[in-house]
XYZ file of C-alpha atoms in Angstrom:
660
model
C 97.497 185.827 93.038
C 95.198 183.387 91.281
C 98.115 181.973 89.322
C 100.168 181.517 92.526
C 97.329 179.656 94.261
C 96.920 177.397 91.251
C 100.653 176.650 91.187
C 100.699 175.832 94.905
C 97.678 173.575 94.498
C 99.316 171.676 91.627
C 102.509 171.247 93.645
C 100.478 169.792 96.519
C 98.721 167.356 94.172
C 102.074 166.344 92.671
C 103.499 165.800 96.150
C 100.601 163.564 97.069
C 101.051 161.620 93.841
C 104.783 161.108 94.463
C 104.119 160.098 98.078
C 101.463 157.580 97.067
C 103.714 156.093 94.391
C 106.606 155.729 96.843
C 104.403 153.767 99.192
C 102.793 151.591 96.561
C 105.546 149.068 95.992
C 104.971 149.639 92.285
C 107.750 147.341 91.097
C 110.628 149.726 91.876
C 111.419 148.702 95.447
C 110.267 152.062 96.779
C 107.532 150.569 98.977
C 110.003 149.652 101.711
C 111.072 153.294 102.078
C 107.600 154.296 103.219
C 107.656 151.903 106.173
C 111.215 151.072 107.091
C 110.251 150.089 110.663
C 107.918 147.388 109.303
C 110.704 146.114 107.027
C 113.047 145.864 110.010
C 110.507 143.813 111.959
C 110.219 141.134 109.279
C 113.871 141.085 108.222
C 115.667 137.826 108.959
C 119.368 138.270 108.225
C 121.276 135.767 106.052
C 122.174 132.774 108.195
C 119.518 133.601 110.801
C 116.373 131.532 111.389
C 112.709 132.523 111.593
C 111.026 132.446 115.005
C 107.992 130.456 113.888
C 106.862 127.785 111.510
C 103.507 128.638 109.951
C 101.593 125.822 108.229
C 99.198 126.941 105.493
C 96.511 124.892 103.817
C 97.019 124.654 100.081
C 93.273 124.666 99.450
C 92.468 123.257 96.036
C 96.089 122.153 95.533
C 95.511 119.497 98.196
C 98.864 120.311 99.815
C 100.319 122.077 102.859
C 102.903 124.833 102.570
C 105.366 125.725 105.322
C 106.440 129.334 105.729
C 108.803 130.962 108.183
C 107.684 133.924 110.271
C 108.272 136.816 110.337
C 110.027 136.597 106.945
C 107.120 134.927 105.102
C 109.645 132.759 103.222
C 108.372 129.502 101.730
C 110.313 126.618 103.304
C 108.566 123.540 101.951
C 105.519 122.184 100.164
C 104.196 118.995 101.757
C 102.138 116.773 99.439
C 99.112 115.334 101.233
C 96.040 114.647 99.097
C 97.523 115.376 95.664
C 100.236 113.699 93.651
C 103.473 115.652 93.574
C 105.941 115.303 90.721
C 108.762 116.983 92.645
C 108.868 114.296 95.304
C 107.251 111.418 93.421
C 104.494 111.380 96.044
C 101.533 109.395 94.730
C 103.670 108.258 91.785
C 106.093 105.927 93.535
C 104.888 102.530 94.717
C 105.586 103.359 98.364
C 103.161 106.298 98.630
C 100.385 105.258 96.231
C 98.507 103.389 99.016
C 98.132 106.658 100.956
C 95.686 107.898 98.320
C 93.439 104.823 98.247
C 89.742 105.270 99.078
C 86.523 103.340 98.588
C 86.172 105.390 95.388
C 89.498 104.001 94.192
C 92.804 105.856 93.886
C 91.903 109.528 94.423
C 94.926 111.774 93.695
C 93.358 115.122 94.635
C 91.468 116.820 97.412
C 90.572 120.230 98.760
C 92.594 120.816 101.935
C 91.330 123.461 104.347
C 92.299 123.369 108.024
C 95.778 122.443 109.273
C 95.670 121.753 113.013
C 98.596 120.987 115.321
C 98.433 118.198 117.887
C 97.912 119.297 121.488
C 98.928 118.152 124.947
C 97.234 119.828 127.908
C 95.731 122.356 125.527
C 99.100 123.468 124.124
C 100.599 122.712 120.723
C 103.228 120.012 121.290
C 104.963 120.101 117.894
C 104.523 116.383 117.151
C 101.976 116.251 114.347
C 99.983 118.370 111.954
C 96.554 117.190 110.805
C 94.583 118.443 107.810
C 91.253 117.605 106.228
C 90.330 116.587 102.722
C 87.005 118.276 102.048
C 85.953 116.614 98.791
C 86.547 112.921 99.497
C 86.168 113.046 103.278
C 89.588 112.319 104.787
C 91.951 113.424 107.539
C 95.722 113.192 107.176
C 98.569 113.139 109.695
C 101.865 114.881 108.889
C 104.797 113.797 111.065
C 106.751 116.923 112.058
C 109.998 115.004 112.523
C 110.071 114.436 108.762
C 107.494 116.956 107.449
C 105.935 114.122 105.446
C 102.413 112.687 105.265
C 102.340 109.391 107.140
C 98.656 108.532 107.682
C 95.286 109.176 106.030
C 91.902 107.956 107.205
C 88.743 108.129 105.133
C 85.525 109.223 106.846
C 82.425 107.172 105.963
C 78.816 108.406 106.196
C 79.945 111.898 105.304
C 80.010 114.251 102.340
C 82.263 117.270 102.581
C 84.560 117.072 105.605
C 84.828 120.836 106.125
C 84.348 120.971 109.911
C 87.558 119.078 110.601
C 90.074 118.024 111.922
C 89.843 120.210 115.066
C 91.564 118.207 117.860
C 90.470 117.973 121.457
C 92.611 119.289 124.305
C 94.946 116.266 124.424
C 94.326 115.109 120.852
C 92.103 112.378 122.254
C 89.963 112.870 119.168
C 90.056 114.587 115.815
C 86.567 115.729 114.893
C 84.699 116.044 111.613
C 81.166 116.784 110.436
C 79.152 116.471 107.260
C 79.125 119.755 105.389
C 76.664 118.313 102.872
C 73.953 116.201 104.413
C 73.154 113.083 102.367
C 71.159 109.881 102.874
C 72.960 107.817 105.534
C 73.582 105.030 104.727
C 73.664 106.126 101.084
C 70.719 105.067 98.902
C 68.938 106.043 95.712
C 66.240 108.590 96.613
C 64.851 111.701 94.974
C 66.702 114.900 95.910
C 63.452 116.584 96.932
C 63.108 113.995 99.723
C 65.838 115.958 101.525
C 63.851 116.578 104.718
C 62.856 112.939 105.056
C 65.996 111.088 103.957
C 69.056 113.321 104.373
C 71.085 113.277 107.613
C 74.221 114.809 109.057
C 76.956 113.132 111.086
C 79.538 114.149 113.646
C 82.615 111.905 113.516
C 85.175 111.405 116.293
C 88.491 109.841 115.265
C 90.761 108.256 117.871
C 94.504 107.596 117.741
C 95.667 111.156 117.144
C 98.714 110.705 119.375
C 99.385 107.128 118.208
C 100.890 106.879 114.725
C 99.206 104.180 112.690
C 96.241 103.890 115.060
C 93.768 106.455 113.706
C 90.266 104.990 113.519
C 86.603 105.975 113.604
C 85.822 105.865 117.335
C 82.143 106.721 116.849
C 79.687 108.791 114.840
C 76.603 110.731 115.913
C 73.616 111.041 113.581
C 72.163 114.563 113.406
C 69.399 116.390 111.518
C 70.148 117.028 107.864
C 71.638 120.508 108.075
C 74.936 121.688 106.577
C 77.619 121.525 109.277
C 80.268 124.060 108.425
C 83.094 124.464 110.946
C 84.105 123.290 114.405
C 86.214 123.874 117.457
C 86.795 121.625 120.436
C 86.435 122.982 123.945
C 89.332 123.565 126.297
C 89.807 124.310 129.978
C 86.327 124.591 131.482
C 84.715 123.338 128.249
C 87.059 120.364 127.771
C 84.918 117.374 126.847
C 82.749 119.307 124.392
C 83.059 120.088 120.688
C 81.137 122.840 118.891
C 79.994 122.738 115.248
C 78.331 125.540 113.283
C 75.425 124.720 111.006
C 73.499 126.507 108.310
C 70.449 125.557 106.253
C 68.260 124.566 109.178
C 65.533 125.220 106.611
C 66.743 121.987 104.940
C 66.577 123.469 101.468
C 67.992 121.455 98.605
C 68.078 124.090 95.846
C 69.068 127.754 95.500
C 70.500 127.719 98.997
C 71.760 131.291 98.787
C 68.103 132.280 99.138
C 66.256 129.275 100.551
C 68.780 128.541 103.302
C 68.534 132.093 104.675
C 64.857 132.306 105.552
C 65.155 132.021 109.318
C 66.814 134.528 111.622
C 68.958 131.909 113.291
C 70.829 128.695 112.593
C 72.567 126.590 115.254
C 75.819 125.733 116.941
C 75.746 122.026 117.788
C 77.360 121.438 121.194
C 78.456 117.785 121.435
C 79.332 116.276 124.829
C 81.895 113.657 123.756
C 82.610 112.567 127.331
C 78.917 111.692 127.608
C 79.322 109.818 124.305
C 82.091 107.742 125.883
C 79.710 106.816 128.711
C 77.029 105.665 126.252
C 79.600 103.658 124.304
C 80.753 101.932 127.508
C 77.114 101.105 128.273
C 76.693 99.556 124.830
C 74.063 102.100 123.724
C 75.317 102.276 120.169
C 74.369 100.798 116.829
C 76.755 98.946 114.523
C 76.252 100.351 111.045
C 77.874 98.898 107.938
C 80.402 101.295 106.437
C 83.491 100.850 104.298
C 86.470 103.196 104.554
C 90.242 103.085 104.154
C 92.970 103.516 106.737
C 96.333 104.185 105.069
C 99.633 104.245 106.948
C 103.219 104.980 105.920
C 105.926 103.233 107.962
C 109.265 105.057 108.208
C 111.133 101.764 108.765
C 109.808 100.030 105.645
C 109.599 103.361 103.768
C 106.279 102.084 102.446
C 102.560 102.663 102.955
C 99.797 100.102 103.288
C 96.098 100.622 102.557
C 93.630 98.691 104.710
C 89.912 98.565 104.036
C 87.911 98.888 107.261
C 84.307 97.865 107.892
C 81.618 99.061 110.284
C 81.224 102.027 112.639
C 79.611 102.630 116.024
C 76.733 105.089 115.783
C 74.989 107.048 118.547
C 71.504 108.492 118.047
C 70.720 111.620 120.145
C 67.082 110.664 120.798
C 68.378 107.500 122.496
C 71.206 109.282 124.335
C 69.950 112.258 126.427
C 72.507 114.980 127.088
C 74.627 114.055 124.072
C 73.921 117.059 121.779
C 72.398 120.520 122.265
C 71.721 123.303 119.774
C 72.708 126.914 120.534
C 70.826 129.378 118.298
C 73.130 131.794 116.505
C 72.504 134.493 113.853
C 71.827 132.926 110.470
C 74.489 131.471 108.204
C 77.365 131.333 110.697
C 80.726 130.171 109.393
C 83.487 129.828 111.992
C 83.042 128.880 115.631
C 85.932 129.686 117.946
C 86.679 129.051 121.631
C 88.816 131.419 123.702
C 91.893 130.141 125.616
C 89.986 129.577 128.895
C 87.185 127.705 127.126
C 84.458 129.984 128.511
C 83.502 131.905 125.367
C 82.179 130.382 122.150
C 82.159 132.909 119.304
C 80.044 132.457 116.167
C 78.252 135.043 114.078
C 76.119 135.207 110.984
C 78.169 135.825 107.838
C 75.949 138.756 106.837
C 75.819 140.273 110.305
C 77.472 143.469 111.511
C 77.877 142.187 115.070
C 79.652 139.351 116.862
C 77.730 136.891 119.005
C 79.553 135.508 122.052
C 78.053 132.532 123.884
C 78.919 131.579 127.468
C 79.803 127.979 128.293
C 78.856 128.563 131.936
C 75.475 129.903 130.900
C 75.050 126.987 128.516
C 75.497 124.507 131.378
C 73.031 126.482 133.505
C 70.473 126.549 130.689
C 70.806 122.792 130.312
C 70.409 122.294 134.067
C 67.315 124.533 134.124
C 65.954 123.002 130.886
C 65.635 126.351 129.124
C 64.677 124.699 125.868
C 62.776 126.409 123.059
C 62.089 123.103 121.304
C 63.516 119.622 120.775
C 64.597 118.478 117.284
C 65.182 114.745 116.782
C 66.081 114.384 120.445
C 68.317 117.491 120.462
C 67.154 120.320 122.769
C 67.406 123.858 121.366
C 68.612 126.146 124.151
C 67.133 129.589 124.617
C 69.288 132.165 122.820
C 69.219 134.800 125.581
C 69.947 132.166 128.214
C 73.325 131.300 126.659
C 74.339 134.737 125.368
C 77.441 136.203 127.010
C 77.369 139.416 125.032
C 77.412 141.100 121.642
C 80.304 142.952 120.063
C 78.839 145.850 118.111
C 81.588 146.187 115.573
C 80.412 148.398 112.751
C 82.009 145.990 110.263
C 80.228 143.547 108.005
C 80.594 139.818 107.422
C 82.281 138.299 110.511
C 83.911 134.931 109.811
C 86.687 133.775 112.166
C 88.151 134.760 115.532
C 91.606 134.146 117.041
C 92.875 135.112 120.502
C 96.122 136.674 121.707
C 96.253 135.378 125.301
C 96.031 138.929 126.666
C 92.254 139.043 126.792
C 91.618 140.130 123.208
C 89.812 138.548 120.295
C 90.545 139.325 116.641
C 87.796 138.749 114.082
C 87.970 138.774 110.294
C 85.234 140.689 108.482
C 84.942 139.448 104.913
C 82.688 142.080 103.359
C 84.318 145.135 104.924
C 87.824 143.581 104.481
C 89.228 144.242 107.927
C 90.452 142.781 111.191
C 88.586 143.927 114.296
C 90.211 143.650 117.733
C 87.884 143.467 120.719
C 88.101 142.994 124.485
C 86.836 139.728 125.989
C 85.694 141.399 129.226
C 83.871 144.453 127.897
C 82.991 143.156 124.392
C 84.096 146.554 123.082
C 86.045 147.120 119.874
C 89.494 148.480 120.724
C 91.143 148.588 117.289
C 90.563 147.779 113.637
C 92.770 147.631 110.556
C 92.110 147.053 106.833
C 93.079 143.857 105.014
C 93.574 143.517 101.244
C 91.046 142.082 100.229
C 88.072 139.912 101.230
C 89.706 138.365 104.249
C 88.910 134.796 105.278
C 90.727 132.997 108.079
C 93.047 134.515 110.670
C 95.951 132.876 112.456
C 97.761 133.865 115.612
C 100.514 131.327 116.377
C 99.004 129.310 119.224
C 95.816 131.394 119.042
C 93.555 128.359 118.795
C 95.062 126.736 121.890
C 95.084 127.518 125.607
C 98.461 129.242 125.270
C 99.085 131.572 122.324
C 102.850 131.703 121.770
C 104.449 134.771 123.349
C 100.958 136.049 124.156
C 100.240 136.973 120.580
C 103.063 138.618 118.697
C 101.849 138.191 115.115
C 98.573 137.788 113.291
C 98.267 136.443 109.738
C 95.324 137.336 107.538
C 94.506 135.029 104.614
C 92.753 136.909 101.864
C 90.769 135.755 98.853
C 91.486 138.584 96.418
C 94.814 140.355 95.756
C 94.183 142.906 93.016
C 97.062 145.442 92.969
C 99.025 143.724 95.764
C 101.425 141.715 93.578
C 102.729 141.702 90.023
C 99.929 140.513 87.714
C 100.043 136.903 86.519
C 97.235 136.629 83.995
C 93.553 136.038 84.829
C 94.403 134.512 88.223
C 96.497 136.408 90.747
C 98.623 135.085 93.603
C 96.777 134.408 96.824
C 97.606 136.619 99.744
C 98.777 136.375 103.307
C 99.397 139.497 105.353
C 101.418 139.675 108.543
C 100.412 142.091 111.310
C 102.257 143.063 114.469
C 99.764 142.758 117.371
C 102.222 143.109 120.247
C 101.083 146.652 121.048
C 97.750 148.377 121.501
C 97.466 149.105 117.790
C 97.804 146.573 114.992
C 100.431 147.280 112.343
C 100.631 145.744 108.868
C 104.187 144.490 108.348
C 104.269 142.308 105.262
C 102.380 140.946 102.270
C 103.513 137.565 100.947
C 101.899 135.205 98.430
C 100.833 131.660 99.305
C 99.725 128.586 97.401
C 96.085 129.038 96.515
C 93.606 128.948 97.990
C 94.778 129.343 101.582
C 92.020 128.724 104.094
C 93.517 128.365 107.562
C 97.041 128.280 108.952
C 98.563 127.417 112.312
C 101.875 128.562 113.721
C 104.233 127.279 116.383
C 107.550 128.400 117.837
C 110.319 126.909 115.727
C 112.127 125.782 118.883
C 109.320 123.265 119.541
C 110.143 121.433 116.312
C 113.786 122.079 115.329
C 115.462 119.690 117.764
C 113.343 116.675 116.781
C 114.123 116.803 113.060
C 115.086 113.565 111.312
C 118.277 114.277 109.345
C 118.589 110.943 107.537
C 117.293 107.379 107.778
C 119.905 104.970 109.221
C 120.663 102.240 106.691
C 120.776 99.616 109.428
C 117.135 100.417 110.245
C 115.942 100.181 106.632
C 113.299 97.421 106.516
C 112.093 98.000 102.966
C 111.220 94.741 101.221
C 113.490 95.611 98.275
C 116.337 97.455 99.991
C 119.902 97.245 98.664
C 122.361 98.356 101.305
C 125.677 97.990 99.460
C 126.800 98.199 95.849
C 127.845 94.538 95.936
C 124.176 93.576 96.452
C 122.919 95.359 93.333
C 121.310 93.122 90.727
C 118.689 92.842 87.984
C 116.169 89.994 88.139
C 113.642 88.874 85.524
C 110.412 87.079 86.432
C 108.410 86.631 83.226
C 107.741 90.091 81.825
C 108.554 91.711 85.187
C 112.072 93.003 85.701
C 113.285 94.167 89.122
C 116.314 96.458 89.253
C 117.923 96.601 92.714
C 120.057 99.734 92.524
C 121.933 102.135 94.789
C 122.953 105.747 94.473
C 125.717 107.720 96.155
C 127.680 110.807 95.156
C 128.189 110.634 92.203
C 127.042 107.417 90.491
C 124.336 104.797 90.241
C 125.064 101.126 90.665
C 124.469 99.666 88.140
C 124.696 102.447 85.560
C 124.511 100.278 82.417
C 121.635 97.825 81.978
C 120.777 95.688 78.940
C 118.166 93.045 78.244
C 115.036 95.061 79.008
C 112.378 94.421 76.335
C 109.377 96.262 75.000
C 106.354 95.096 76.997
C 108.341 94.540 80.211
C 107.179 96.035 83.466
C 110.322 97.366 85.108
C 110.512 98.019 88.841
C 113.362 100.301 89.879
C 114.023 99.649 93.593
C 116.577 102.341 94.433
C 118.313 102.933 97.772
C 120.094 106.191 98.611
C 123.252 105.108 100.481
C 124.057 108.588 101.795
C 124.143 109.029 105.568
C 124.411 112.784 105.647
C 121.783 115.476 106.158
C 120.243 117.133 103.103
C 121.696 114.828 100.433
C 118.648 113.444 98.639
C 119.081 111.912 95.208
C 116.620 111.796 92.341
C 115.956 109.180 89.678
C 114.451 110.192 86.344
C 114.052 107.773 83.431
C 113.347 109.017 79.913
C 109.850 108.036 78.843
C 108.620 107.075 82.314
C 104.888 107.780 82.481
C 104.782 108.987 86.105
C 107.383 111.150 87.864
C 110.859 111.128 89.294
C 111.826 109.489 92.542
C 113.190 111.828 95.206
C 114.918 109.573 97.708
C 116.084 110.755 101.115
C 119.394 109.548 102.628
C 118.996 105.929 103.781
C 115.626 105.501 102.058
C 114.414 103.059 99.405
C 111.769 103.946 96.801
C 110.283 102.218 93.760
C 109.454 103.544 90.301
C 107.536 101.498 87.718
C 108.550 101.968 84.079
C 107.009 100.299 81.048
C 109.106 101.002 77.929
C 107.047 101.323 74.756
C 109.787 101.297 72.118
C 113.283 99.992 71.400
C 116.360 102.096 71.958
C 118.825 103.459 74.468
C 117.186 105.293 77.356
C 119.224 107.503 79.691
C 118.476 107.850 83.381
C 119.979 110.413 85.717
C 119.960 112.027 89.172
C 117.415 114.860 89.110
C 118.390 116.464 92.441
C 121.676 118.368 92.634
C 124.001 116.386 94.874
C 127.655 117.275 94.169
C 130.095 118.986 91.788
C 129.809 115.892 89.580
C 126.024 115.841 89.656
C 125.819 116.038 85.855
C 127.958 112.904 85.607
C 125.528 110.910 87.785
C 123.749 109.154 84.946
C 123.369 105.833 83.167
C 121.820 103.974 80.233
C 119.195 101.278 79.733
C 119.047 99.302 76.482
C 115.547 98.275 75.433
C 115.269 95.515 72.842
C 112.323 94.238 70.820
C 109.725 92.070 72.468
C 110.699 88.418 72.091
C 114.353 89.208 71.339
C 117.115 87.031 72.792
C 119.077 89.958 74.291
C 120.546 88.757 77.566
C 119.912 90.560 80.835
C 123.196 92.272 81.693
C 124.174 95.037 84.095
C 127.308 96.631 85.417
C 129.284 99.532 86.864
C 132.681 100.337 85.419
C 134.547 97.150 84.468
C 132.289 94.861 86.527
C 129.662 93.270 84.312
C 127.074 90.749 85.496
C 124.644 88.567 83.569
C 121.444 86.787 84.594
């Protein structure tokens, strides 16, 4: 009997082991068998299209990645704040100006929060904005081309983390100083933090007007660390909310010294009141230098313009401009539900969620329920603005998204889970694990007044992925996880890797974007200074030690494809026009020994590569983007002669040879 029991027990253990291995996805494809219904929900058949675009921040890559949902497939990487060898972004002469700042050419940043433009509180599919956290900047991506077309630098700021959260009609993009610094900057001792360091809230206009982004105004605030933001909507339209930490104003060992008090603040900024003060002239003109960079799709070129001066409002001179809402210490995200009534922010080390009421906030302001006033900013009584508390049982609440059906979904970093709760009762109604150390959440449309399809999917962006993917050395792939939230219970459907480190993502129905796609640039509209619209116009021109090559490309040759007379020490400008007028026929130009990158030129576009040959010889160039069956034959040669030689400038295609 004992032997039989032991045998049965071992069989049970073996069964459990086999079952767990089948569900583990351990490299043998067996994981899909354990949850075939989930696989069916994310399957997009060959030739079919995803329902949604989902735009992910690339974090420390400085880029944006575009995935399709529900498949999770990577569709495109959009270079924004970092140079990109694939597309020549930041290497070619046309896009270099986009990366100019008052610090010089800055070819990297830390991109965190992609935000879609809005009209009437709904995502309109026109533009995507994203912040650069390190060198404070905000970029516009045009969703007709999926290319970066505008970047504005933010002065009087250090660490643009609380950005670029747009207002209800994209009247403004907002930003705040994560790291308070002396404003204007000056040489002071660091331990003078409390006396000399200040924060700023920045409001940028021109969000719906390409090429018109500018610093509308800034508000000076106490020197706290302002972490994240969300603009109001519906009843709270006209306000923007920023979380802060370090109200202790510590300047060292902040993990301890910035956590002494029970509460930090949400800064509630009344930007409509700011507009009134601006109209009344109650602002200061402060000197400030910053760059506004704009890429024009007609000239296929960017310009960098240095701007000077900003309008500054000071809360002590402008009553009703800013209020502080106490919130449990060290809050991270602040989120506003689709009606605009609830403002959710909680301490990162808390077990509960704190929900503030906009209606109660207005009443507290009217009744002057102030605990104190800091630099002209009233601190509202905590209980007076509290709508309710969600007792969750989790730990480490960070971010909340909404499904449009009256539910909030909050990420809990420490307990690695998503908690679903009801906006009327503040009760938890469901919870599900994430893998692991979850950060941001995204419900397509969840940050707007109208979540798409009332919340069909939720994406979790996680910081750690041990055992989720094949190992890749000391650093593992970063993780996104797709959940079905259409029913009462959440269901994990899919894991897929993303460019690291993903912070936030926003999604939109593909139908809002598909029909407006630019397929090619009409040659007749090409206004590039160095365009060449036919092969008969191609030429090579010397001006001292500068040589300008005006070339074209079309399946499957360059014109010209043989060039002689280049000399060591010359600075060679390749101005190349892609003559194709068909969708998805880019061409590339790569030159052996070029010290930058290729050009990747869209149909109808002109781009410029600078090449400075360092030695004599014959240098091949070729098309680096597959274009036709004769792609390999799309190549040419450049002869480089010694400096001071009498080799004549000569170029040609086939039997046609031209000389200078």
